[in-house]
Short mmCIF file of C-alpha atoms in Angstrom, two decimals:
data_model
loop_
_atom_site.label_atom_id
_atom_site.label_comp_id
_atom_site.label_asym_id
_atom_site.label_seq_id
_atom_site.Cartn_x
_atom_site.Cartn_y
_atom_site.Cartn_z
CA UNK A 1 -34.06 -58.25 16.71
CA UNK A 2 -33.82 -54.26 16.34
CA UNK A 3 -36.45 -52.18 14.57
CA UNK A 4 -35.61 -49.36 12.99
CA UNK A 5 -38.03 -45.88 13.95
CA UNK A 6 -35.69 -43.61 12.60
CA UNK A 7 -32.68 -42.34 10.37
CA UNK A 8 -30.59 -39.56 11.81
CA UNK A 9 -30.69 -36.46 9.64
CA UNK A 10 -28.39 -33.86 10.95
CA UNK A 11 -27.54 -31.81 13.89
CA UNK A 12 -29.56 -29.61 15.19
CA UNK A 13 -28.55 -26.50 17.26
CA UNK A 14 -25.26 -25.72 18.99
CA UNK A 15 -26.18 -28.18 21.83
CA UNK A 16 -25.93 -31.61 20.23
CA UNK A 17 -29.58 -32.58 19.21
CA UNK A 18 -29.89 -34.59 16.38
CA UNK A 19 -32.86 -34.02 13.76
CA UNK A 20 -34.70 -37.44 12.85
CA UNK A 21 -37.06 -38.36 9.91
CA UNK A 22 -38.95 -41.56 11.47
CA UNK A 23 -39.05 -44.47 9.47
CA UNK A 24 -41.87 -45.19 11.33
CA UNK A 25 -46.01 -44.80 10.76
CA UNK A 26 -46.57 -42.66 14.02
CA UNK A 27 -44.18 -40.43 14.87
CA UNK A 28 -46.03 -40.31 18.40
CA UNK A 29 -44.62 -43.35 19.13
CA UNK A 30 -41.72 -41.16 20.24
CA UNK A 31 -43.07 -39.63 22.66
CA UNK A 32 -42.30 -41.10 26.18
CA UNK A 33 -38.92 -42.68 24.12
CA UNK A 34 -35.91 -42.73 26.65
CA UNK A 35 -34.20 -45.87 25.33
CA UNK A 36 -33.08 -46.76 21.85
CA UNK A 37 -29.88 -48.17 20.13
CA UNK A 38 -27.81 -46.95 17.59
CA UNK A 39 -27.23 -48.94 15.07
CA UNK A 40 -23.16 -49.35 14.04
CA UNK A 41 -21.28 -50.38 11.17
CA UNK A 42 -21.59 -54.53 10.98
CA UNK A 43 -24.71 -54.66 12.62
CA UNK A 44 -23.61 -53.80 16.10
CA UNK A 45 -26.24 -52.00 18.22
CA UNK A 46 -25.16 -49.59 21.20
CA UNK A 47 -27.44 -48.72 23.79
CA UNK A 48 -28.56 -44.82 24.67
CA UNK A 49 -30.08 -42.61 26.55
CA UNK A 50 -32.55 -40.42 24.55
CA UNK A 51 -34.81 -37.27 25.36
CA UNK A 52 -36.99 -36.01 22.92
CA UNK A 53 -37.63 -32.24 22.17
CA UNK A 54 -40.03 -32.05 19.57
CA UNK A 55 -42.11 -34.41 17.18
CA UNK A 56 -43.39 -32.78 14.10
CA UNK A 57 -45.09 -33.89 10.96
CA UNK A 58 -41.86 -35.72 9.68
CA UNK A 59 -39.67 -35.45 11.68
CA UNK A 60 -38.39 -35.98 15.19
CA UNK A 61 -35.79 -33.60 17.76
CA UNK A 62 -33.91 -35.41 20.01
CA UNK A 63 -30.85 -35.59 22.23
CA UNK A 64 -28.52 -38.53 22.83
CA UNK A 65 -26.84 -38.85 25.82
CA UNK A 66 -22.70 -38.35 25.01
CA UNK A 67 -23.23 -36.13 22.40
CA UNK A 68 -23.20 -32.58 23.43
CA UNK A 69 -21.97 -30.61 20.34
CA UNK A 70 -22.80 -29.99 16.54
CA UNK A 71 -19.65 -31.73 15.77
CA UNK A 72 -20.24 -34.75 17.66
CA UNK A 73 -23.86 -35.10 16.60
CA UNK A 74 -22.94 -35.15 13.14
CA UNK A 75 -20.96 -38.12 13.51
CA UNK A 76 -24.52 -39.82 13.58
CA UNK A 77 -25.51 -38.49 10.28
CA UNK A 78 -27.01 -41.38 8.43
CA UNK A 79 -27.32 -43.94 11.74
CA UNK A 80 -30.64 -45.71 12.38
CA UNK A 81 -32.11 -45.13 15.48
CA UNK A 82 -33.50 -48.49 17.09
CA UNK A 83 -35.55 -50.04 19.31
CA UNK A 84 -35.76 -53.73 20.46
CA UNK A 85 -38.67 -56.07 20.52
CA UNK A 86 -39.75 -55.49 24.08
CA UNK A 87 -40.00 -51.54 23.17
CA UNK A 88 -41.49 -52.31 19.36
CA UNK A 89 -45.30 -50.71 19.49
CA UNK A 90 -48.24 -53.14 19.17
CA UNK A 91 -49.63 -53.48 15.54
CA UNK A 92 -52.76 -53.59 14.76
CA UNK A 93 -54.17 -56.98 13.22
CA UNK A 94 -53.03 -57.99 9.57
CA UNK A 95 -50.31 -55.56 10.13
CA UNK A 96 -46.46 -56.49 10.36
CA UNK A 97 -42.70 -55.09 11.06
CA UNK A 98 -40.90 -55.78 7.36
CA UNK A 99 -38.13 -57.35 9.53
CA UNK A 100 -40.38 -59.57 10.72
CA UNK A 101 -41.57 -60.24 6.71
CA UNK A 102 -38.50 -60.09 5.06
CA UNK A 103 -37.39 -64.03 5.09
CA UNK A 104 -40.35 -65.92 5.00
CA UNK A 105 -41.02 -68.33 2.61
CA UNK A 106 -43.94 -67.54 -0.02
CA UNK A 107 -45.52 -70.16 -1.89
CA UNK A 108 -49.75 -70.07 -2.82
CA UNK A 109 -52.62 -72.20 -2.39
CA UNK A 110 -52.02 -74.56 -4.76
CA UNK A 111 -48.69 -75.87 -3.25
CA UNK A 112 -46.06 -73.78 -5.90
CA UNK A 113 -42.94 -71.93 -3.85
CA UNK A 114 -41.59 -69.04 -5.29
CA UNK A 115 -38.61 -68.50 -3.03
CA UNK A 116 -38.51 -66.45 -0.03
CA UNK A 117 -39.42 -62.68 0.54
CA UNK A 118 -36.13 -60.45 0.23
CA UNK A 119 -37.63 -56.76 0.50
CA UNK A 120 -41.06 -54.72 1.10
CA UNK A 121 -41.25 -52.01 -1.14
CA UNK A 122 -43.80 -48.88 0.49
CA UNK A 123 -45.20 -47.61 -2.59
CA UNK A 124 -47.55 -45.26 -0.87
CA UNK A 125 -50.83 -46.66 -2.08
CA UNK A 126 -49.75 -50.45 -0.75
CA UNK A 127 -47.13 -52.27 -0.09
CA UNK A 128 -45.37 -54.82 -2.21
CA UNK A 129 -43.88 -57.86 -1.61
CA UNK A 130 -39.92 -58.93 -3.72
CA UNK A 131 -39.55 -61.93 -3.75
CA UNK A 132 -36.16 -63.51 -4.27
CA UNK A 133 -35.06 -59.99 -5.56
CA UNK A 134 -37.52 -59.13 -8.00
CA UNK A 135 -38.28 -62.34 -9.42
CA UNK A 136 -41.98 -61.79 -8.30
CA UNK A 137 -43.58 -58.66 -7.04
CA UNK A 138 -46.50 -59.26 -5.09
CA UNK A 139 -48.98 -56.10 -3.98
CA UNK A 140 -50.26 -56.36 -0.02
CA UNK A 141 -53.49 -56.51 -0.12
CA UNK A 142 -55.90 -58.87 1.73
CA UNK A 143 -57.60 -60.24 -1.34
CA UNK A 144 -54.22 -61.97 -2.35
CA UNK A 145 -53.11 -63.30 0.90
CA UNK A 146 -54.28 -66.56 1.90
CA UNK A 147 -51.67 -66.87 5.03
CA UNK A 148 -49.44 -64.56 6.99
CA UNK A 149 -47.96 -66.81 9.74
CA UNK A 150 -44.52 -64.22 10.41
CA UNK A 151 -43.58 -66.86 13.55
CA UNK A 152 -43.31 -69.73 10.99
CA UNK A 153 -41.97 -67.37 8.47
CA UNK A 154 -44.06 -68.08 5.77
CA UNK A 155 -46.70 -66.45 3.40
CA UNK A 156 -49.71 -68.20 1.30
CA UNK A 157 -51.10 -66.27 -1.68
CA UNK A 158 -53.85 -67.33 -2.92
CA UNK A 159 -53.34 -68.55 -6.34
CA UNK A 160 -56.25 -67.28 -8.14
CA UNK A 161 -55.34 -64.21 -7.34
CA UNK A 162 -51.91 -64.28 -7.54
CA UNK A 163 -52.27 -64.66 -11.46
CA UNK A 164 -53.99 -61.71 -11.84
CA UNK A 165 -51.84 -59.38 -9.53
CA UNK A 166 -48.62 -60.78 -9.33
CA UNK A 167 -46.01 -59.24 -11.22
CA UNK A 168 -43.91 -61.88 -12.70
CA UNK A 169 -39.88 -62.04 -14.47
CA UNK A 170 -40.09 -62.92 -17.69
#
């Protein structure tokens, strides 16, 4: 499994960098970076060798190895820079990657399924959980969630909750 940590923006200078807006908490987690993949049309990841210039606020300046000019860099406009698992950064408890989310199961504590989560929308204030593509729209927050077990793919709301925050198709 890949994780995306950034989106490629644009060139930037005459010697190939690339400009990157992370799609990523921490931008630090750049730092020290040599290894990534690019990620391809049909889901095909290629390995490269990165070195990072600069990490600002929002956004990241980096080389890739085999691209040395303007014109070549642009051909990344739009790519996804990856990482693997192995490189992923530790999360912090009760936190998760929304690859790792999107997929599981959700049902709630008193034994009703509701499909299977399809997207994580970042909202800024929390996230929010789509499940089966908007049918129900479920806000992150530890008051609703009974279970978050992302090896088993599945989530547990609890369903006293649920009533009062979930967000439900007519």
């Amino acid at each position: 499994m890949y994780y995306r940590i950034g989106e490629i923006a644009r060139p930037h200078g005459v010697h190939g960098a690339v400009k990157v807006n992370p799609t990523t908490d921490d931008s630090r987690r750049f730092r020290g970076l040599e290894h990534a993949y690019l990620e391809m049309h049909g889901n095909t990841y290629v390995p490269v060798q990165i070195s990072v210039s600069s990490i600002v606020e929002n956004s990241v300046i980096l080389s890739i190895e085999g691209y040395e000019t303007p014109e070549q860099a642009n051909l990344l406009r739009g790519k996804y820079l990856c990482v693997d698992r192995a490189h992923a950064v530790s999360l912090p408890a009760y936190t998760y990657f929304v690859a790792d989310l999107i997929g599981c199961s959700a049902s709630d504590t008193d034994g009703n399924s509701y499909g299977t989560v399809t997207d994580v929308l970042e909202t800024g204030a929390n996230d929010v959980y789509e499940i089966e593509h908007g049918k129900l729209l479920v806000p992150a927050l530890k008051r609703v969630l009974d279970t978050v077990d992302v090896e088993e793919k599945r989530i547990v709301f609890k369903a006293d909750v649920l009533k009062e925050v979930g967000l439900f198709e007519d």
